[in-house]
Amino acid sequence: MIETLLTLQLPILIILAPLFAGFLTFGIGSFNKKLCAPITIVGTGLSLICAIQVLSQVQQKGPVHYFLGGWIPPIGIEYVVDHLNGMVLVLIAVVAFLTAIYSVKVVEKELSKRIHFFYTLFLFLVTGLMGITITGDAFNVYVLIEIAALSSYALLALGQKKSFFATFNYLIIGTIGACLYLLGVGFLLIQTGTLNMPDLAYQITLQPYSAAIFIAFILMVCGMFVKMAFFPAHGWLANAYASAPTAVGCLIAPLMTKVSVYVVIRVLFSIFSVSYVFDILNISNAVIVLAVAAIVVGSIYALMQQHFRKLCCYLIVAEIGYMMGGIFMGNANGFFGGTYHLIADALMTAALFMVAGAIYYKQGTLDIRKWAGLFKKMPITMTCFIFVACSMIGIPPTAGFFSKWYLISGALQAGHYLFMIALLFSSLINAVLFFRIIEYAYFGSFSSPNSHSQERSEAPLSMLLPLVLVIICMMVLGLYSQDILKYFIAPINPFLGN
Amino acid sequence: MKLIAGIIASILACLLISVAIELPRFGDPHSPANEYVASYYLENAYKDGHVPNVITSVLADYRSFDTMFETCVVFIAGVGIMAILFGTSKKSKHAVQIKSLPSNNSVIIQTATRFIVPMMQLFAFYVVAHGHYSPGGGFQGGVVLAASLILLALAFQLKGGLAFMSKKAMIGYATAGVLLYAGIGVVCMLYKADFLDYSALAYVLPSTDKVMARSHGMLGVEIGVTLTVMSILFGIYTQLASNGHMDEGL
Amino acid sequence: MANFNYIIVVIILCLGLWAMLSKKNLIKKCIGMAIFQTGIILFFISMGAKKGATIPIIQQGYGAHDVAHQAIQASHYANPLTQILMLTAIVVGVATLGMALSLVQRIFNFHGSIEEDEILNQ
């Protein structure tokens, strides 16, 4: 009885585990700060187990539906888990669990008196992100976007003193993005009368030339563009994430922008169909131009940075350009590339921020010019850094190579040669960037004055283990890329004619 | 920046006004927004839950999951504001000095408050309890309760308000409220129904059928919302008014 | 003029958006945010209005059993769905405004000013 109970209720347990953990962390953790980290690790761990179970259920039997409150849609709210959902849920759960383990030492050092606030907001952010991913109701997405956003504003403001102004800017711009999305949902409601995603898809096919539906599309997609820091709304990202606490950066940077990309995929292919976006509206060219601009601007700004976390943030801006270009390309290879890159880039960004955090914890500086001799002092961390660098440049058989491969072949098929050139340009810039950092870190040891500090002072185990696990996940993603594409992304690829 | 902002705002305005002409007519009872799901709610809410107030019925039953996350938003706002204002330095060059003035101890205000606050709180309980039959519900009642506490804090200085509800009590009430809401949902799951499907409460509460179980479930959920909204809104006021220190306020 | 309510809502929205993006004082940006969110709330509420309808509380007859026997006509009552969505939006707006104000307090405590150009010049 417990077995069937658990199997049927898995979709909601994924959300309830971090939610209850969040309430308990605040209620109990305010009085006893030592219990915060264990509750967080247990909550995210349970969520990870449930997410993996749901993904295997989807793999065996097809999409899983869960009706909240027992009301069938469109009367009530519905949870739908298909392959895309399931993968992103597992991704969020993995990154959250590993960051929770990673954060134990770092939070004690940086945020010693505010530990209970950190873990409570951490768990609510994870709940919000998972809720955005799993829901099948357009208004529920807005409520959960706001949960994730409010938690992230408070988490980012826990950083250094100059983070307050950057967080305020992020708050203003994030509110604009979420409210534009809400306005889009309003236009959909006014024309169709329903909020349930499959129902909306059906109603839109009945009246595809309506002006309100067109405006709804523009508003929803532009709102999400603002939230994912897509060119030209990318200015807030670097300032907001650069002065955040280490563990906060490791959680927010890989996940928040990628979940906004997921929402765009849902809006594009589950609410508005392929024929609406690419045949009736024909906006593919306009978005690809913006994607090219995003890649070029992001790469050039990254090249100009000496502060490592700001560099990573501008790389995120460029990677979002890859994803948006792939999704709006209009053919199967582009969709493969964009979606695969969503998962690959989340893991790569998580690894980069974890490396940055480990170096900051031990050396106290994030200026890459001062990273002399790090290969001798922190060998495991820098080896992981080399793996990530290979993946970002696009060297086979890492995950980054396969996503670039599919993106380039999709661009060639669709005739977007400018996008292909931008991708190659970005790989070149990444190579220059990362080799420069490796040069500073490897060769600096002979000329630095304090040569007595050459002994190893590696980061603690609780920080190394999650980093190594993320690298292993990234390499597994790359080595098994064909299987992942065939079993997980191909069933939901709307261009493959199923 | 003013020019770019002006251009963006005017493009948005032109786009939206050009669509506004083609939307369904204002006040049309047969527009698509009013026809499909909303008319189902109006026609079946009383039959499904014995609650004449359709707003409460939709908020706490059909779309109760949205309301649970709305309560969480309030909770997160309280936690977040406490986190942001924690450790504001009193010795910084620009720290605001908050001092209570002697004229803040006005006899007239304090006596009037002593009469008004019990009436406000009684009215708030009425709004919550009668939310099934008249305009009201958890959020409205919680806000009136929070307003009564803020009135106490204004009349008797922040310390007087905090004597009524201390920081620990605020944390306790807020957590109890959201746990009550989510807990009712979990209890429904234990009786083989879906999350927040109140008809499963018919097995828990004595001598209720499935329809009345929904009505009682809605009331329980609204009480949870009231507790959280009351404590968090008062908490936000005390934090903002005292710059995070919770000792001297406006 | 047809659909004048939507035109007024659009004007409010765009005023709020312009204030959020162009003003330099942080409190004015918060006020712009509140105006923007008010515009959206008005949009949804006016979407659900029905001519000649009353509030969506089912009218009780002179006995409770009357309600069960009469058929309820949806066009007599205002649309409840939009009002509920906007309850959520109002609460979210209050929460965001509270957080913005606490951030402004912290910014003033550290920087000594709430004008954007003075803060950026520091």
Coordinates of C-alpha atoms in Angstrom, one line a residue, chain B residues 1-2 5-6 8-9 12-13 16-17 20-31 33-34 37-39 41-43 46 51-55 58-59 63 66 70 73-74 76-77 80-81 83-89 92 94-96 133-135 139-140 233 236 239-241 243-244, chain C residues 1-7 10-11 13-15 17-18 21-24 36 43 45-51 55-58 60 64 67-68 72-75 77-85 87-89 91-92 94-96 98-99 101-103 105-106 108-113 122:
Chain B
M1 CA 18.6 56.2 -20.1
K2 CA 15.5 58.4 -20.0
A5 CA 13.0 54.1 -21.3
G6 CA 10.7 56.5 -23.1
I8 CA 10.5 51.2 -24.7
A9 CA 7.4 52.5 -22.9
L12 CA 4.8 48.9 -25.6
A13 CA 1.9 51.5 -25.3
L16 CA -1.0 47.3 -26.5
I17 CA -3.4 50.0 -27.5
A20 CA -7.0 46.8 -27.1
I21 CA -9.5 47.9 -29.8
E22 CA -9.8 44.3 -30.9
L23 CA -10.3 42.6 -27.5
P24 CA -13.8 41.4 -26.5
R25 CA -16.1 44.2 -25.5
F26 CA -15.8 45.5 -21.9
G27 CA -18.5 44.0 -19.8
D28 CA -19.6 41.4 -22.2
P29 CA -21.0 38.4 -20.2
H30 CA -20.3 36.0 -23.0
S31 CA -16.6 36.8 -23.7
A33 CA -12.8 34.8 -20.4
N34 CA -16.2 34.7 -18.7
V37 CA -13.8 27.7 -16.8
A38 CA -15.2 30.7 -14.9
S39 CA -18.8 29.7 -15.6
Y41 CA -16.9 27.6 -11.1
L42 CA -20.0 29.8 -10.7
E43 CA -22.4 27.0 -11.5
Y46 CA -22.1 25.5 -4.2
V51 CA -19.8 27.4 0.1
P52 CA -21.8 30.2 -1.4
N53 CA -18.8 32.6 -1.7
V54 CA -17.4 31.4 -5.0
I55 CA -14.2 33.3 -4.6
V58 CA -12.1 28.7 -6.0
L59 CA -9.2 30.1 -3.9
R63 CA -7.0 26.4 -7.1
D66 CA -1.8 28.5 -6.0
E70 CA 0.9 32.6 -2.3
V73 CA 5.5 34.0 -0.9
V74 CA 4.4 36.0 2.2
I76 CA 9.5 34.1 2.1
A77 CA 9.1 37.9 2.1
G80 CA 13.9 37.6 3.3
I81 CA 13.4 41.0 4.9
A83 CA 17.7 38.3 6.4
I84 CA 18.4 41.6 4.5
L85 CA 18.1 43.9 7.5
F86 CA 20.0 41.6 9.8
G87 CA 23.2 43.2 11.1
T88 CA 22.5 46.8 9.9
S89 CA 25.2 48.7 11.7
S92 CA 27.9 53.6 10.4
H94 CA 24.8 57.2 7.7
A95 CA 22.9 55.2 10.3
V96 CA 19.5 56.6 11.0
Y133 CA -20.8 33.3 3.3
S134 CA -19.7 36.9 2.8
P135 CA -16.7 38.7 1.3
F139 CA -5.9 37.0 3.6
Q140 CA -8.4 39.7 4.5
L233 CA 2.9 41.5 7.9
I236 CA 7.7 43.3 8.0
Q239 CA 11.7 45.3 10.7
L240 CA 11.3 48.2 8.4
A241 CA 10.3 50.7 11.1
N243 CA 15.9 49.4 10.6
G244 CA 16.3 45.7 11.5
Chain C
M1 CA -14.7 54.9 -27.4
A2 CA -14.6 51.1 -27.5
N3 CA -12.8 49.3 -24.7
F4 CA -11.7 52.5 -23.0
N5 CA -10.8 50.6 -19.9
Y6 CA -8.0 48.7 -21.6
I7 CA -6.6 52.0 -23.0
V10 CA -2.2 50.5 -20.9
I11 CA -1.4 54.2 -20.1
L13 CA 1.3 50.4 -17.3
C14 CA 3.5 52.4 -19.5
L15 CA 3.8 55.2 -17.0
L17 CA 7.4 51.1 -16.7
W18 CA 8.9 54.4 -17.7
L21 CA 13.5 52.5 -15.9
S22 CA 14.2 56.2 -16.1
K23 CA 14.0 57.6 -12.6
K24 CA 17.3 58.0 -10.6
F36 CA 3.1 49.0 -13.0
F43 CA -6.3 44.8 -16.5
I45 CA -10.2 42.8 -13.0
S46 CA -11.7 44.8 -15.9
M47 CA -11.4 41.6 -18.0
G48 CA -13.8 39.9 -15.7
A49 CA -16.5 42.5 -15.4
K50 CA -20.0 41.7 -16.7
K51 CA -22.7 44.3 -17.3
I55 CA -20.5 40.0 -6.7
P56 CA -19.8 36.3 -7.1
I57 CA -21.5 35.1 -3.9
I58 CA -24.4 32.9 -4.7
Q60 CA -29.3 32.7 -0.9
A64 CA -31.1 27.5 2.3
V67 CA -30.1 27.6 -3.6
A68 CA -29.8 24.0 -4.4
I72 CA -27.5 29.4 -11.2
Q73 CA -27.0 31.6 -14.1
A74 CA -23.3 32.5 -14.6
S75 CA -24.0 35.8 -16.3
Y77 CA -22.3 37.0 -11.2
A78 CA -19.0 38.6 -11.9
N79 CA -16.1 36.5 -13.0
P80 CA -14.4 35.0 -9.9
L81 CA -11.3 33.5 -11.7
T82 CA -9.7 36.9 -12.6
Q83 CA -10.3 38.2 -9.1
I84 CA -8.6 35.2 -7.5
L85 CA -5.6 35.5 -9.8
L87 CA -5.5 38.3 -5.1
T88 CA -2.3 36.4 -5.7
A89 CA -0.8 39.2 -7.7
V91 CA 0.1 39.6 -2.4
V92 CA 3.2 39.1 -4.6
V94 CA 3.3 43.6 -1.5
A95 CA 6.0 41.1 -0.8
T96 CA 8.2 42.5 -3.6
G98 CA 8.6 45.1 1.1
M99 CA 11.8 43.5 0.0
L101 CA 12.1 48.9 0.7
S102 CA 14.3 46.9 3.0
L103 CA 17.0 46.9 0.3
Q105 CA 17.2 51.0 3.8
R106 CA 20.4 48.9 3.6
F108 CA 21.2 54.1 2.5
N109 CA 22.9 52.7 5.6
F110 CA 26.0 51.8 3.5
H111 CA 26.2 54.4 0.8
G112 CA 24.5 57.4 2.4
S113 CA 22.4 58.2 -0.6
Q122 CA 31.3 56.1 -5.1

